[in-house]
mmCIF file of C-alpha atoms in Angstrom:
data_model
loop_
_atom_site.group_PDB
_atom_site.id
_atom_site.type_symbol
_atom_site.label_atom_id
_atom_site.label_comp_id
_atom_site.label_asym_id
_atom_site.label_seq_id
_atom_site.Cartn_x
_atom_site.Cartn_y
_atom_site.Cartn_z
ATOM 1 C CA MET A 1 6.855 -3.478 19.459
ATOM 2 C CA MET A 2 9.574 -0.269 19.316
ATOM 3 C CA ASN A 3 13.412 -0.571 18.388
ATOM 4 C CA GLN A 4 14.033 2.830 19.807
ATOM 5 C CA ALA A 5 17.374 3.813 21.641
ATOM 6 C CA THR A 6 18.599 7.306 22.822
ATOM 7 C CA LEU A 7 22.233 7.578 23.848
ATOM 8 C CA ILE A 8 24.330 10.960 25.248
ATOM 9 C CA GLY A 9 28.169 10.397 25.261
ATOM 10 C CA ARG A 10 30.715 12.051 23.724
ATOM 11 C CA LEU A 11 32.350 11.266 20.211
ATOM 12 C CA GLY A 12 35.764 9.814 19.835
ATOM 13 C CA LYS A 13 36.968 11.307 16.726
ATOM 14 C CA ASP A 14 35.586 13.627 14.041
ATOM 15 C CA ALA A 15 32.639 12.238 12.318
ATOM 16 C CA GLU A 16 33.063 11.283 8.713
ATOM 17 C CA GLN A 17 30.463 11.612 5.826
ATOM 18 C CA ASN A 18 29.854 8.791 3.326
ATOM 19 C CA GLY A 19 27.186 9.847 0.825
ATOM 20 C CA LYS A 20 24.151 11.038 2.700
ATOM 21 C CA THR A 21 25.113 9.741 5.692
ATOM 22 C CA ILE A 22 27.414 10.352 8.447
ATOM 23 C CA LYS A 23 29.559 8.259 10.609
ATOM 24 C CA PHE A 24 31.017 8.832 14.410
ATOM 25 C CA SER A 25 31.654 6.844 17.235
ATOM 26 C CA LEU A 26 30.297 7.636 20.208
ATOM 27 C CA ALA A 27 31.264 7.163 24.186
ATOM 28 C CA THR A 28 29.054 6.384 27.016
ATOM 29 C CA SER A 29 29.945 5.834 30.659
ATOM 30 C CA GLU A 30 28.367 4.881 34.033
ATOM 31 C CA LYS A 31 30.192 4.340 37.068
ATOM 32 C CA VAL A 32 29.544 0.993 38.482
ATOM 33 C CA LYS A 33 30.934 0.153 41.943
ATOM 34 C CA GLY A 34 33.011 3.181 41.922
ATOM 35 C CA GLU A 35 34.841 2.129 39.071
ATOM 36 C CA GLU A 36 33.382 4.004 35.340
ATOM 37 C CA LEU A 37 33.088 1.933 32.941
ATOM 38 C CA THR A 38 32.882 3.189 29.113
ATOM 39 C CA GLU A 39 31.275 1.668 26.319
ATOM 40 C CA TRP A 40 31.902 2.452 22.302
ATOM 41 C CA HIS A 41 28.511 2.860 20.067
ATOM 42 C CA ASN A 42 28.943 2.683 16.265
ATOM 43 C CA VAL A 43 26.364 5.609 15.471
ATOM 44 C CA VAL A 44 25.062 6.198 11.692
ATOM 45 C CA LEU A 45 23.426 9.707 10.812
ATOM 46 C CA VAL A 46 21.151 9.322 8.120
ATOM 47 C CA ASN A 47 19.842 12.432 6.155
ATOM 48 C CA ALA A 48 22.778 14.851 7.482
ATOM 49 C CA ASN A 49 24.174 17.940 6.262
ATOM 50 C CA ASP A 50 27.395 19.483 6.427
ATOM 51 C CA LYS A 51 27.067 22.148 8.557
ATOM 52 C CA VAL A 52 26.246 19.035 11.322
ATOM 53 C CA LEU A 53 29.485 17.207 9.757
ATOM 54 C CA ASP A 54 30.985 20.846 10.795
ATOM 55 C CA MET A 55 29.859 20.506 14.669
ATOM 56 C CA LEU A 56 30.704 17.027 15.385
ATOM 57 C CA LYS A 57 34.332 16.781 16.580
ATOM 58 C CA LYS A 58 36.209 14.885 18.911
ATOM 59 C CA GLY A 59 35.315 15.595 22.484
ATOM 60 C CA THR A 60 31.611 17.093 21.920
ATOM 61 C CA LEU A 61 28.621 15.800 24.168
ATOM 62 C CA VAL A 62 25.339 14.780 22.033
ATOM 63 C CA ALA A 63 22.516 13.525 22.239
ATOM 64 C CA CYS A 64 21.449 10.580 19.592
ATOM 65 C CA THR A 65 18.314 9.155 19.083
ATOM 66 C CA GLY A 66 17.862 5.913 16.915
ATOM 67 C CA LYS A 67 17.290 2.565 16.620
ATOM 68 C CA ILE A 68 19.655 -0.206 16.577
ATOM 69 C CA THR A 69 20.778 -2.227 13.829
ATOM 70 C CA TYR A 70 22.546 -5.631 13.376
ATOM 71 C CA ASN A 71 25.035 -6.563 10.379
ATOM 72 C CA LYS A 72 26.495 -9.447 9.398
ATOM 73 C CA THR A 73 30.206 -9.431 7.739
ATOM 74 C CA GLU A 74 32.603 -11.807 6.909
ATOM 75 C CA ARG A 75 34.661 -10.147 10.024
ATOM 76 C CA GLY A 76 31.576 -10.508 12.437
ATOM 77 C CA PHE A 77 28.433 -9.122 13.907
ATOM 78 C CA TYR A 78 28.122 -5.442 14.159
ATOM 79 C CA THR A 79 25.755 -3.501 16.004
ATOM 80 C CA ASN A 80 25.009 0.517 14.971
ATOM 81 C CA ILE A 81 22.671 2.905 16.106
ATOM 82 C CA LEU A 82 20.764 4.409 13.132
ATOM 83 C CA CYS A 83 20.273 7.895 14.568
ATOM 84 C CA TYR A 84 17.333 10.133 13.047
ATOM 85 C CA ASN A 85 17.672 13.517 15.461
ATOM 86 C CA VAL A 86 21.347 14.369 16.983
ATOM 87 C CA LYS A 87 21.299 17.053 19.480
ATOM 88 C CA ILE A 88 24.601 18.579 20.394
ATOM 89 C CA LEU A 89 24.832 19.269 23.526
ATOM 90 C CA VAL A 90 28.201 20.864 24.716
ATOM 91 C CA TYR A 91 30.679 21.485 21.580
ATOM 92 C CA ALA A 92 34.423 20.322 22.100
ATOM 93 C CA GLU A 93 35.533 23.547 20.577
ATOM 94 C CA ALA A 94 33.740 26.541 18.810
ATOM 95 C CA PRO A 95 32.140 26.497 15.637
ATOM 96 C CA GLN A 96 34.003 28.417 12.831
ATOM 97 C CA TYR A 97 31.041 31.102 12.582
ATOM 98 C CA ALA A 98 31.184 31.771 16.338
ATOM 99 C CA ASN A 99 34.393 34.044 15.852
ATOM 100 C CA GLU A 100 32.710 35.793 12.904
ATOM 101 C CA GLU A 101 30.770 39.134 12.852
ATOM 102 C CA ASN A 102 27.891 37.392 11.275
ATOM 103 C CA LEU A 103 26.751 35.240 14.224
ATOM 104 C CA PRO A 104 23.299 33.839 13.451
ATOM 105 C CA PHE A 105 21.165 35.005 16.264
#
């Protein structure tokens, strides 16, 4: 059996770094009977670097692949997506280097 999740959605706010992990909220949506329903997911990106953090801004469209994890705390149960791979599909804003003469390509 396998625990794998793939989500495509937009960041609800800028990502935050905590040690070697980056955390962000991800909104996914679907239409049900003509009404758009949005769900929010807590994503924890592992083995991330500072360059990734700079690109994960509010509104950025990303695809995340990882597994679903469950945590129990004093305040209740929490579900996270432990993300091993994130791909940026559409930037909310142009990365800083895009306005410089030293483009990476």
